[in-house]
XYZ file of C-alpha atoms in Angstrom:
701
model
C 0.000 0.000 0.000
C 1.333 3.457 -0.896
C 0.649 6.674 0.997
C 0.723 10.237 -0.132
C 3.552 12.612 0.774
C 3.540 13.723 4.411
C 1.507 10.747 5.621
C 2.654 9.486 9.034
C 2.351 5.781 9.862
C 2.682 3.657 12.973
C 4.098 0.103 12.915
C 3.084 -2.364 15.628
C 5.088 -5.350 16.742
C 3.772 -8.679 15.463
C 1.811 -10.710 18.006
C 3.917 -13.367 19.706
C 1.066 -15.043 21.605
C -2.521 -16.037 20.869
C -4.146 -17.419 17.744
C -2.497 -14.831 15.442
C 1.013 -15.287 16.845
C 3.888 -15.147 14.349
C 7.037 -17.061 15.222
C 10.220 -15.001 15.139
C 12.923 -16.073 12.738
C 15.717 -17.883 14.497
C 19.178 -16.512 13.818
C 21.642 -19.000 12.456
C 23.974 -19.963 15.235
C 27.566 -20.374 14.196
C 29.787 -22.840 15.978
C 32.022 -19.995 17.198
C 28.973 -18.231 18.702
C 28.205 -21.026 21.170
C 29.174 -20.991 24.789
C 28.191 -22.623 28.030
C 25.510 -20.535 29.752
C 23.823 -23.134 31.910
C 26.816 -23.509 34.191
C 25.752 -26.608 36.014
C 23.606 -28.283 33.373
C 26.082 -28.082 30.512
C 23.586 -26.548 28.050
C 24.677 -24.173 25.305
C 23.109 -21.096 23.789
C 24.019 -18.574 21.089
C 26.521 -15.874 21.952
C 25.652 -12.553 20.287
C 28.335 -11.569 17.775
C 29.018 -8.187 19.425
C 30.038 -9.990 22.604
C 32.738 -12.035 20.873
C 35.380 -9.432 21.608
C 34.601 -9.616 25.338
C 35.362 -13.322 25.796
C 39.016 -12.911 26.797
C 40.462 -12.927 30.282
C 41.164 -9.187 30.101
C 38.296 -6.779 29.523
C 37.991 -3.269 28.128
C 36.284 -0.901 30.545
C 35.561 2.010 28.221
C 34.021 1.830 24.777
C 32.733 -1.691 25.333
C 29.801 -0.992 23.056
C 32.122 -0.072 20.193
C 33.176 -2.491 17.494
C 36.680 -2.659 18.916
C 40.151 -2.005 17.525
C 41.405 -3.169 14.152
C 42.771 -6.678 14.618
C 44.718 -8.162 11.685
C 43.385 -11.499 10.530
C 45.547 -14.609 10.641
C 46.232 -14.263 6.914
C 47.239 -10.607 7.159
C 49.412 -11.312 10.196
C 51.248 -14.061 8.292
C 51.910 -11.714 5.380
C 53.200 -8.944 7.632
C 55.439 -11.355 9.502
C 56.730 -12.854 6.257
C 58.045 -9.464 5.141
C 60.183 -9.275 8.265
C 61.237 -12.927 8.503
C 62.306 -13.203 4.855
C 64.309 -9.991 5.220
C 65.966 -11.418 8.329
C 66.756 -14.649 6.477
C 68.651 -12.682 3.849
C 70.418 -10.092 5.985
C 70.711 -11.209 9.622
C 74.017 -12.432 11.039
C 74.675 -15.885 12.450
C 74.556 -15.296 16.195
C 76.103 -18.560 17.380
C 78.822 -20.774 15.896
C 76.880 -23.737 17.290
C 74.353 -23.163 14.500
C 77.063 -23.583 11.871
C 79.074 -26.483 13.281
C 76.332 -28.622 14.824
C 73.586 -28.135 12.234
C 74.579 -26.520 8.925
C 77.814 -28.522 8.694
C 76.295 -31.998 9.248
C 73.527 -31.148 6.782
C 76.210 -30.102 4.289
C 78.135 -33.322 4.944
C 75.025 -35.451 4.458
C 74.376 -33.762 1.107
C 77.870 -33.149 -0.321
C 80.073 -35.603 1.621
C 82.243 -32.910 3.215
C 82.006 -30.589 6.184
C 83.060 -30.263 9.791
C 82.188 -32.672 12.592
C 81.960 -31.783 16.282
C 82.263 -34.037 19.306
C 78.497 -33.799 19.845
C 77.968 -35.585 16.511
C 80.526 -38.324 17.108
C 78.850 -41.723 17.639
C 80.500 -42.256 21.037
C 78.711 -39.161 22.408
C 75.660 -38.746 20.080
C 74.277 -35.582 21.640
C 72.852 -34.062 18.435
C 69.852 -35.557 16.673
C 70.198 -36.501 13.021
C 66.405 -36.641 12.863
C 66.193 -32.932 13.617
C 68.951 -32.162 11.098
C 67.487 -34.283 8.288
C 64.023 -32.766 8.683
C 65.590 -29.631 7.211
C 67.021 -31.359 4.148
C 63.874 -30.945 1.996
C 63.587 -27.300 3.039
C 67.164 -26.585 2.010
C 67.690 -28.720 -1.072
C 64.522 -29.593 -2.980
C 64.218 -26.181 -4.625
C 67.963 -25.742 -5.408
C 68.164 -29.293 -6.795
C 65.098 -28.769 -8.956
C 66.404 -25.443 -10.275
C 70.000 -26.734 -10.582
C 71.480 -23.774 -8.754
C 74.560 -23.624 -6.552
C 74.641 -24.767 -2.948
C 74.932 -21.191 -1.669
C 71.245 -20.773 -2.490
C 70.380 -23.723 -0.223
C 71.656 -21.776 2.786
C 69.256 -18.910 2.159
C 66.394 -21.139 1.002
C 66.584 -22.962 4.327
C 66.588 -19.714 6.303
C 63.638 -18.396 4.287
C 61.753 -21.669 4.829
C 62.326 -21.420 8.568
C 61.156 -17.809 8.420
C 57.917 -18.943 6.756
C 57.345 -21.591 9.438
C 58.066 -19.037 12.138
C 55.590 -16.572 10.598
C 52.776 -19.126 10.674
C 53.552 -20.058 14.286
C 53.702 -16.396 15.320
C 50.410 -15.588 13.609
C 48.720 -18.540 15.339
C 50.105 -17.450 18.697
C 49.047 -13.837 18.144
C 45.484 -14.834 17.221
C 45.230 -16.995 20.348
C 46.356 -14.049 22.484
C 43.809 -11.777 20.792
C 40.947 -14.281 21.119
C 41.574 -15.589 24.614
C 43.276 -12.764 26.494
C 42.268 -9.520 24.795
C 42.171 -8.091 21.296
C 44.303 -5.102 22.225
C 46.831 -7.325 23.981
C 47.011 -9.424 20.817
C 47.601 -6.353 18.696
C 50.396 -5.125 20.976
C 51.918 -8.602 20.956
C 51.897 -8.737 17.152
C 53.690 -5.399 16.937
C 56.377 -6.660 19.316
C 56.818 -9.893 17.368
C 57.155 -7.901 14.159
C 59.588 -5.312 15.428
C 61.778 -6.873 18.102
C 65.447 -7.532 17.461
C 65.218 -10.820 19.357
C 62.662 -12.295 16.972
C 64.667 -10.930 14.018
C 67.676 -12.982 15.136
C 65.860 -16.097 16.335
C 63.065 -16.529 13.785
C 65.075 -18.127 10.965
C 67.894 -19.756 12.921
C 68.723 -23.418 12.328
C 68.807 -24.328 16.026
C 66.825 -26.642 18.338
C 66.124 -23.644 20.571
C 64.456 -21.930 17.605
C 62.491 -25.087 16.860
C 61.296 -25.177 20.466
C 60.315 -21.532 20.097
C 58.027 -22.645 17.244
C 56.549 -25.494 19.285
C 56.130 -23.211 22.305
C 54.078 -20.781 20.223
C 51.929 -23.604 18.848
C 51.521 -25.149 22.297
C 50.370 -21.834 23.751
C 48.030 -21.344 20.806
C 46.056 -24.228 22.314
C 46.976 -23.678 25.969
C 45.705 -20.082 26.187
C 42.000 -21.091 25.951
C 40.620 -22.191 29.302
C 40.759 -25.873 30.173
C 37.320 -27.479 29.986
C 35.541 -30.762 29.418
C 33.531 -29.641 26.406
C 34.514 -30.858 22.907
C 36.642 -27.784 22.207
C 38.438 -28.171 25.537
C 39.199 -31.825 24.839
C 40.647 -31.016 21.411
C 42.586 -28.129 22.899
C 44.218 -30.311 25.565
C 45.291 -32.959 23.035
C 46.873 -30.438 20.680
C 48.610 -28.458 23.411
C 49.983 -31.670 24.924
C 51.331 -32.806 21.557
C 53.305 -29.605 20.985
C 54.498 -29.464 24.589
C 55.931 -32.964 23.953
C 57.258 -32.315 20.447
C 59.559 -29.474 21.507
C 61.472 -31.340 24.240
C 61.653 -34.698 22.446
C 62.741 -33.502 18.989
C 64.223 -30.119 19.828
C 65.575 -29.234 23.246
C 64.522 -31.320 26.277
C 64.646 -28.619 28.946
C 61.867 -26.569 27.346
C 59.349 -29.032 28.794
C 59.547 -26.922 31.948
C 57.179 -24.426 30.327
C 54.348 -26.961 30.342
C 54.072 -27.034 34.151
C 51.454 -24.226 34.475
C 49.399 -25.871 31.719
C 49.526 -29.211 33.550
C 48.530 -27.556 36.818
C 45.490 -25.898 35.230
C 44.411 -29.124 33.568
C 44.677 -31.207 36.731
C 43.862 -28.818 39.577
C 41.545 -25.983 38.462
C 37.994 -25.694 37.160
C 39.215 -23.115 34.600
C 36.578 -22.999 31.825
C 34.208 -25.392 33.594
C 31.876 -24.538 36.452
C 31.545 -27.269 39.030
C 30.366 -27.531 42.581
C 32.826 -28.723 45.190
C 31.465 -32.245 45.186
C 31.787 -32.396 41.375
C 35.433 -31.341 41.315
C 36.891 -34.812 41.839
C 35.230 -36.350 38.810
C 35.902 -33.307 36.636
C 39.619 -33.187 37.385
C 39.977 -36.968 37.218
C 38.581 -36.936 33.673
C 40.974 -34.180 32.656
C 43.966 -35.857 34.295
C 43.263 -39.184 32.569
C 42.937 -37.382 29.264
C 46.167 -35.444 29.820
C 48.130 -38.559 30.793
C 46.748 -40.447 27.805
C 47.573 -37.598 25.438
C 51.051 -37.326 26.916
C 51.841 -41.028 26.624
C 50.502 -41.226 23.071
C 52.425 -38.102 22.016
C 55.675 -39.336 23.557
C 55.345 -42.710 21.834
C 54.391 -41.297 18.421
C 57.212 -38.747 18.491
C 59.949 -40.835 20.119
C 59.744 -44.021 18.040
C 60.718 -42.472 14.665
C 63.356 -40.265 16.336
C 65.042 -43.198 18.075
C 64.819 -45.274 14.891
C 66.399 -42.624 12.640
C 69.100 -41.580 15.110
C 70.005 -45.181 15.912
C 70.249 -45.839 12.177
C 72.500 -42.801 11.694
C 74.799 -43.495 14.654
C 74.908 -47.259 14.190
C 73.750 -48.071 17.714
C 70.658 -47.646 19.875
C 70.659 -44.007 20.912
C 68.301 -41.222 22.019
C 70.251 -37.931 21.614
C 67.997 -35.709 23.711
C 68.301 -38.133 26.613
C 72.082 -37.890 26.195
C 71.808 -34.094 26.383
C 70.078 -34.359 29.747
C 72.582 -36.913 31.035
C 75.552 -34.776 29.984
C 74.222 -31.421 31.183
C 72.504 -32.509 34.390
C 74.199 -35.737 35.460
C 77.831 -35.197 34.455
C 80.096 -37.691 36.170
C 82.968 -35.289 36.931
C 83.874 -31.612 37.046
C 85.950 -32.123 33.889
C 82.770 -32.572 31.840
C 79.408 -30.856 31.688
C 78.245 -27.507 30.351
C 80.261 -25.308 32.724
C 83.580 -26.134 31.043
C 82.396 -24.106 28.027
C 82.124 -20.902 30.048
C 79.998 -19.434 32.815
C 78.217 -16.117 33.182
C 76.725 -14.145 36.108
C 73.039 -14.421 36.993
C 72.374 -11.046 35.335
C 73.578 -12.240 31.919
C 70.117 -12.987 30.541
C 68.649 -9.728 31.814
C 71.344 -7.787 29.969
C 70.975 -9.903 26.842
C 67.186 -9.671 26.792
C 67.422 -5.915 27.223
C 69.642 -5.717 24.136
C 67.131 -7.719 22.106
C 63.896 -6.234 23.502
C 65.013 -2.996 25.224
C 62.444 -1.765 27.758
C 59.932 -4.448 26.756
C 61.883 -6.639 29.186
C 61.005 -4.560 32.295
C 57.435 -4.344 30.994
C 57.321 -8.150 30.778
C 58.769 -8.449 34.280
C 56.118 -5.978 35.454
C 53.188 -8.089 34.230
C 52.544 -10.014 37.471
C 53.022 -6.983 39.783
C 50.787 -4.967 37.450
C 48.160 -7.698 37.667
C 48.282 -7.487 41.466
C 47.722 -3.706 41.307
C 44.818 -4.230 38.913
C 43.328 -6.822 41.256
C 43.392 -4.243 44.046
C 42.175 -1.132 42.223
C 40.519 -2.231 38.959
C 38.892 -5.579 39.737
C 36.472 -5.526 36.815
C 39.324 -5.500 34.320
C 39.392 -9.328 34.338
C 36.770 -11.977 33.621
C 33.853 -12.038 31.210
C 31.326 -11.458 33.993
C 33.324 -8.509 35.419
C 32.083 -9.523 38.844
C 33.441 -11.296 41.893
C 34.054 -15.011 41.456
C 30.993 -17.110 42.217
C 30.840 -20.554 43.713
C 32.068 -23.192 41.309
C 34.161 -20.787 39.202
C 37.901 -20.258 38.886
C 39.303 -16.794 39.436
C 40.260 -15.119 36.143
C 43.258 -13.666 37.976
C 44.532 -17.150 38.796
C 44.019 -18.229 35.195
C 45.925 -15.229 33.841
C 48.731 -15.760 36.359
C 49.188 -19.285 34.971
C 49.536 -17.847 31.465
C 52.093 -15.284 32.558
C 54.046 -17.689 34.780
C 56.058 -19.632 32.121
C 58.036 -16.481 31.309
C 59.171 -16.121 34.922
C 59.689 -19.862 35.326
C 62.016 -20.156 32.340
C 63.951 -16.939 33.019
C 64.535 -17.842 36.672
C 65.556 -21.436 35.984
C 67.979 -20.545 33.185
C 69.469 -17.657 35.179
C 70.334 -20.065 37.992
C 72.470 -22.171 35.625
C 76.145 -21.237 35.440
C 76.518 -21.913 31.700
C 74.506 -19.438 29.645
C 73.982 -18.851 25.937
C 71.841 -16.281 24.160
C 70.030 -19.004 22.226
C 68.751 -20.541 25.472
C 66.310 -17.637 25.687
C 64.787 -18.173 22.233
C 61.773 -20.195 23.498
C 61.033 -17.314 25.854
C 60.828 -14.573 23.225
C 57.119 -14.888 22.248
C 56.107 -15.143 25.911
C 58.116 -12.025 26.723
C 56.122 -10.190 24.045
C 52.828 -11.477 25.466
C 53.712 -10.515 29.051
C 54.869 -7.059 27.969
C 51.637 -6.603 25.985
C 49.602 -7.485 29.094
C 51.524 -4.856 31.078
C 50.813 -2.184 28.469
C 47.119 -3.058 28.522
C 46.973 -2.888 32.325
C 48.868 0.427 32.454
C 46.469 1.835 29.878
C 43.616 0.481 32.024
C 44.907 2.346 35.083
C 44.848 5.579 33.078
C 41.259 4.876 31.989
C 40.177 4.204 35.569
C 41.779 7.423 36.832
C 40.235 9.428 33.990
C 36.742 8.069 34.674
C 37.145 8.670 38.404
C 38.226 12.287 37.839
C 35.735 13.185 35.095
C 32.866 10.874 36.138
C 32.250 10.354 32.420
C 32.788 6.892 30.941
C 31.316 8.267 27.706
C 34.066 10.864 27.311
C 36.655 8.259 28.238
C 35.451 6.082 25.373
C 35.878 8.970 22.927
C 39.244 10.201 24.195
C 42.450 9.583 22.242
C 44.586 9.801 25.373
C 44.582 6.083 26.054
C 45.480 4.951 22.547
C 48.311 7.481 22.652
C 49.540 5.906 25.899
C 49.812 2.466 24.311
C 51.366 3.941 21.166
C 53.823 5.881 23.301
C 54.862 2.673 25.047
C 55.199 0.673 21.821
C 56.665 3.022 19.218
C 59.955 3.939 20.959
C 60.617 0.250 21.583
C 60.164 -0.553 17.899
C 62.514 2.282 16.932
C 65.147 1.056 19.383
C 64.823 -2.473 17.997
C 65.237 -1.176 14.444
C 68.350 0.667 15.609
C 69.721 -2.519 17.190
C 69.002 -4.583 14.067
C 70.784 -2.049 11.877
C 73.707 -1.888 14.319
C 74.247 -5.663 14.175
C 74.276 -5.618 10.388
C 76.407 -2.483 10.107
C 78.974 -3.471 12.736
C 79.336 -7.248 12.362
C 78.250 -8.385 8.882
C 81.795 -8.530 7.480
C 82.182 -12.357 7.654
C 79.326 -12.695 5.148
C 80.658 -9.884 2.946
C 84.159 -11.363 2.807
C 82.807 -14.854 2.020
C 80.693 -13.364 -0.782
C 83.689 -11.514 -2.234
C 85.749 -14.693 -2.038
C 83.220 -16.700 -4.049
C 82.199 -14.129 -6.643
C 85.396 -12.126 -7.169
C 88.555 -13.919 -6.040
C 87.741 -17.468 -7.111
C 86.551 -16.398 -10.601
C 89.799 -14.440 -10.936
C 91.761 -17.545 -9.893
C 89.884 -19.597 -12.496
C 90.646 -17.025 -15.191
C 94.333 -17.112 -14.243
C 94.199 -20.894 -14.591
C 92.698 -20.716 -18.077
C 89.044 -21.432 -17.290
C 86.109 -19.505 -18.696
C 82.645 -18.826 -17.253
C 79.629 -20.841 -18.272
C 78.052 -18.971 -21.198
C 74.375 -18.074 -20.798
C 71.852 -19.569 -23.236
C 72.331 -17.920 -26.612
C 68.835 -16.461 -26.703
C 69.404 -14.798 -23.299
C 73.011 -13.648 -23.797
C 72.144 -10.127 -24.911
C 69.621 -9.686 -22.123
C 72.154 -10.900 -19.532
C 74.679 -8.351 -20.768
C 72.136 -5.515 -20.695
C 71.078 -6.296 -17.126
C 74.645 -6.718 -15.927
C 74.302 -10.281 -14.667
C 77.513 -11.648 -13.178
C 79.144 -14.618 -14.857
C 78.289 -18.127 -13.730
C 81.184 -20.440 -12.976
C 81.612 -24.179 -12.643
C 83.416 -24.426 -9.310
C 83.672 -28.222 -9.526
C 86.889 -27.812 -11.558
C 88.562 -26.708 -8.314
C 88.617 -30.387 -7.300
C 91.257 -30.930 -10.009
C 93.660 -28.280 -8.725
C 96.981 -29.578 -7.409
C 97.833 -28.420 -4.838
C 94.327 -27.929 -3.511
C 93.020 -24.419 -2.940
C 92.832 -24.020 0.837
C 90.954 -21.321 2.714
C 92.098 -20.981 6.322
C 90.730 -19.414 9.465
C 92.807 -18.674 12.553
C 91.403 -16.807 15.521
C 88.272 -16.065 13.459
C 87.273 -19.750 13.272
C 84.136 -19.153 15.332
C 82.863 -16.667 12.705
C 83.179 -19.213 9.902
C 79.834 -18.850 8.043
C 79.663 -22.496 7.011
C 80.550 -24.680 4.041
C 77.352 -23.689 2.229
C 78.891 -20.259 1.633
C 82.247 -21.639 0.448
C 82.537 -22.700 -3.219
C 82.687 -26.369 -4.105
C 86.242 -27.659 -4.358
C 87.696 -25.310 -1.724
C 89.199 -26.998 1.327
C 88.723 -25.168 4.628
C 91.278 -25.562 7.401
C 92.088 -24.195 10.847
C 95.322 -22.438 11.758
C 96.376 -22.711 15.398
C 95.390 -19.687 17.521
C 95.307 -18.884 21.225
C 92.126 -20.940 21.586
C 93.032 -24.254 23.229
C 89.685 -26.060 23.295
C 88.151 -28.809 21.167
C 87.880 -27.719 17.526
C 85.578 -29.106 14.823
C 87.395 -31.557 12.542
C 86.707 -32.337 8.887
C 84.593 -35.434 8.394
C 86.358 -38.206 6.529
C 84.685 -38.772 3.195
C 82.240 -41.659 3.003
C 82.746 -44.147 0.191
C 79.934 -44.981 -2.251
C 77.609 -47.529 -0.726
C 74.518 -49.468 -1.702
C 73.073 -48.932 1.771
C 70.229 -46.468 2.129
C 72.316 -44.575 4.704
C 75.297 -43.504 2.609
C 77.380 -41.678 5.208
C 79.076 -44.429 7.185
C 81.380 -41.915 8.882
C 78.511 -40.948 11.184
C 78.800 -44.472 12.653
C 82.580 -44.799 12.931
C 84.416 -44.083 16.169
C 87.904 -42.589 15.731
C 89.698 -43.163 19.037
C 91.258 -40.014 20.438
C 89.727 -37.686 17.865
C 86.912 -36.295 20.024
C 86.310 -35.898 23.738
C 83.627 -34.371 25.958
C 86.127 -32.448 28.111
C 86.818 -29.618 25.649
C 90.431 -30.751 25.356
C 92.382 -29.720 22.278
C 93.225 -32.146 19.476
C 96.051 -30.872 17.256
C 94.718 -33.055 14.425
C 92.301 -30.205 13.722
C 95.032 -27.787 12.522
C 97.097 -27.294 9.392
C 100.268 -25.246 9.002
C 99.664 -21.686 7.859
C 102.144 -22.165 5.004
C 99.692 -24.628 3.406
C 96.969 -21.976 3.133
C 96.206 -20.419 -0.236
C 93.890 -17.872 1.365
C 93.467 -16.737 4.953
C 90.618 -14.856 6.602
C 91.708 -12.849 9.620
C 90.792 -9.752 11.607
C 92.908 -6.858 12.821
C 91.437 -5.133 15.878
C 93.082 -2.415 18.003
C 92.147 -4.257 21.209
C 93.939 -7.456 20.131
C 97.694 -7.445 20.551
C 99.579 -9.727 18.145
C 101.057 -12.863 19.694
C 103.176 -15.716 18.432
C 100.085 -17.808 17.731
C 98.018 -14.864 16.519
C 100.331 -12.594 14.509
C 99.026 -9.677 12.488
C 98.907 -11.516 9.180
C 97.520 -8.507 7.322
C 100.591 -6.450 8.264
C 102.956 -9.178 7.028
C 103.159 -7.891 3.459
C 106.137 -10.132 2.666
C 104.003 -13.257 2.936
C 100.414 -12.078 2.521
C 98.527 -9.914 0.035
C 95.494 -7.964 1.208
C 92.785 -8.805 -1.292
C 89.672 -7.445 0.353
C 88.912 -5.873 3.734
C 85.700 -4.733 5.393
C 85.385 -2.582 8.527
C 84.555 -4.535 11.674
C 83.644 -2.901 14.980
C 86.098 -3.446 17.819
C 83.549 -4.013 20.570
C 86.192 -4.240 23.296
C 87.473 -0.721 22.532
C 84.114 0.917 21.799
C 82.027 2.401 24.656
C 78.814 0.474 25.302
C 76.604 3.441 24.414
C 78.176 3.654 20.953
C 77.781 -0.017 20.045
C 74.560 -1.473 21.508
C 72.371 0.639 19.181
C 73.064 2.487 15.975
C 72.862 6.145 16.922
C 73.581 8.905 14.394
C 75.853 11.849 15.054
C 79.545 12.624 14.803
C 80.143 12.247 18.556
C 78.858 8.669 18.556
C 80.686 7.811 15.347
C 83.949 9.220 16.700
C 83.584 7.026 19.796
C 83.426 3.854 17.717
C 86.698 2.018 17.219
C 86.995 0.024 14.025
C 89.201 -2.799 12.879
C 89.391 -4.757 9.648
C 88.102 -8.154 8.587
C 90.261 -9.242 5.678
C 90.741 -11.842 2.987
C 94.461 -12.456 2.454
C 96.334 -14.441 -0.194
C 99.548 -16.313 0.440
C 102.339 -14.951 -1.777
C 104.153 -18.270 -1.604
C 101.222 -20.569 -2.429
């Protein structure tokens, strides 16, 4: 029916009772919109979509009726993280020589039949897992083999692949924080993961501690939701248990410590369930049985293939991660064990974490004290009901404490150990970001509470930009400091990569030209295009195998900055020159002979008496005489005085030619404030003391 202009009408609600009643249309209930509302009967009802953002442990107090902040989706988060992780894979330094010698080198040996072996990979000690190493073979070599490109590409392909895996794990972890703690906390956490120097260094590293960082993020993706006996809770407990087992069994055994708060919640708290006191026993018994069953099944499924592969590789029944525990925790004498490789004070990790996360570290440490302050003065900040805990419920404060506790547990336990390494903190990095994000949210909440108390206007508080500026003010300087630290590491210490690149793409081609070899010509149809674009020549480095004497590249005191055999051309022999270091050095693997066996590297099974020991005692078999070296890589730093074993080779112009040198920061001579971050300005630059990192050629070789 149509009405003329200006006609006013009245619409009445349809009758819902009586003979003319019209049934209301039922809204489609999505699976994600269902929650337990009948606490004791276990019934479920639809959750209105606008309430989805208020399901986390932490609650917004102002602007609750608003649609909420912009929260990147899982897909967008992965893409943002990929930009950073792929960049890190290409440009970040290698932070620990353990990554090269215990992981890149055995992978190189398995593929190319040459590389360095450490005592941890000798069959009499068997501390490193070949299963973990070989899992990375497809990541590193399938693409280069398919494209028929040089092995150098495999190094970066592997790092990029690890960066992709890390990005997916980080995005999953971030979404769990946003969904189950608070959307704003999740957003802060994502920004920290994206921008922190620690994640830049750790994300693409080929280390068990990085692998356990991945599994920790995946475990907490499923551990952050509240424990419950509903179908989602059962699935959640199985998945969390699997990843809490995968990290210690395949990666690094000590990281299992982080599962303790999860186990406590599963076995001792109501958490997401509501149960009367008399119902608690049955509820927790069900959860405990499920947890034990999931744990046993996970351990069996993970351990059997690991033991089988490692026993196959080492030639005897062996479980490397058990050997790690036995060596590090139950060493039989003071001459063995982790402490012989160096000890650090209890404050070492605090200083190191501050370098990698700047003031996010004190914010993370503040999370539990800040929660206590919030409990006292802003009680409604936690819990979906925003009310005091009722009978049969778990306190949201207790539940949040259990999610913040692993950070403190790991930091305290590792700080109490005498032997410390930066990589031992890698599993902690995502949790540090989460704890710091919680602190920022709580600090912002205090400001909101004070504002409302002073103005008596929650409406104005919801419209004010003050609070978003507080969180931005706490986040932005940290990201800028991290960017400064990342640039400093690349600017000050990237020379080992630069020199290795120059060696492969400038010096070795020149050597081949001098020996009468020519580069591989590009396809005829692409030759003109290659010349126009300035592509560098491609060389067949395999001809270096035919050189007599062999071309030898040597490292002296810079052995621990050796970037790995992947970045050294095929046919080049790498050797160590004796320096002041008197510990156990990596030794070249003996070549394995062709075999019809499926495992073609029999040297992984052979014991060479006297070659390796677990006491860090020197074996002179590792060294060659400096006169045998064709090339030598060495550093000249003002803080290092030449000695008989470590002469200034670069200054010895009678025997050595300087081919290529890059500046390298002398950290020992540079004030701390001029080296920990990259700060512009002539005063800071003048305070930096530089040395040289050089490629030298033997005049007599």
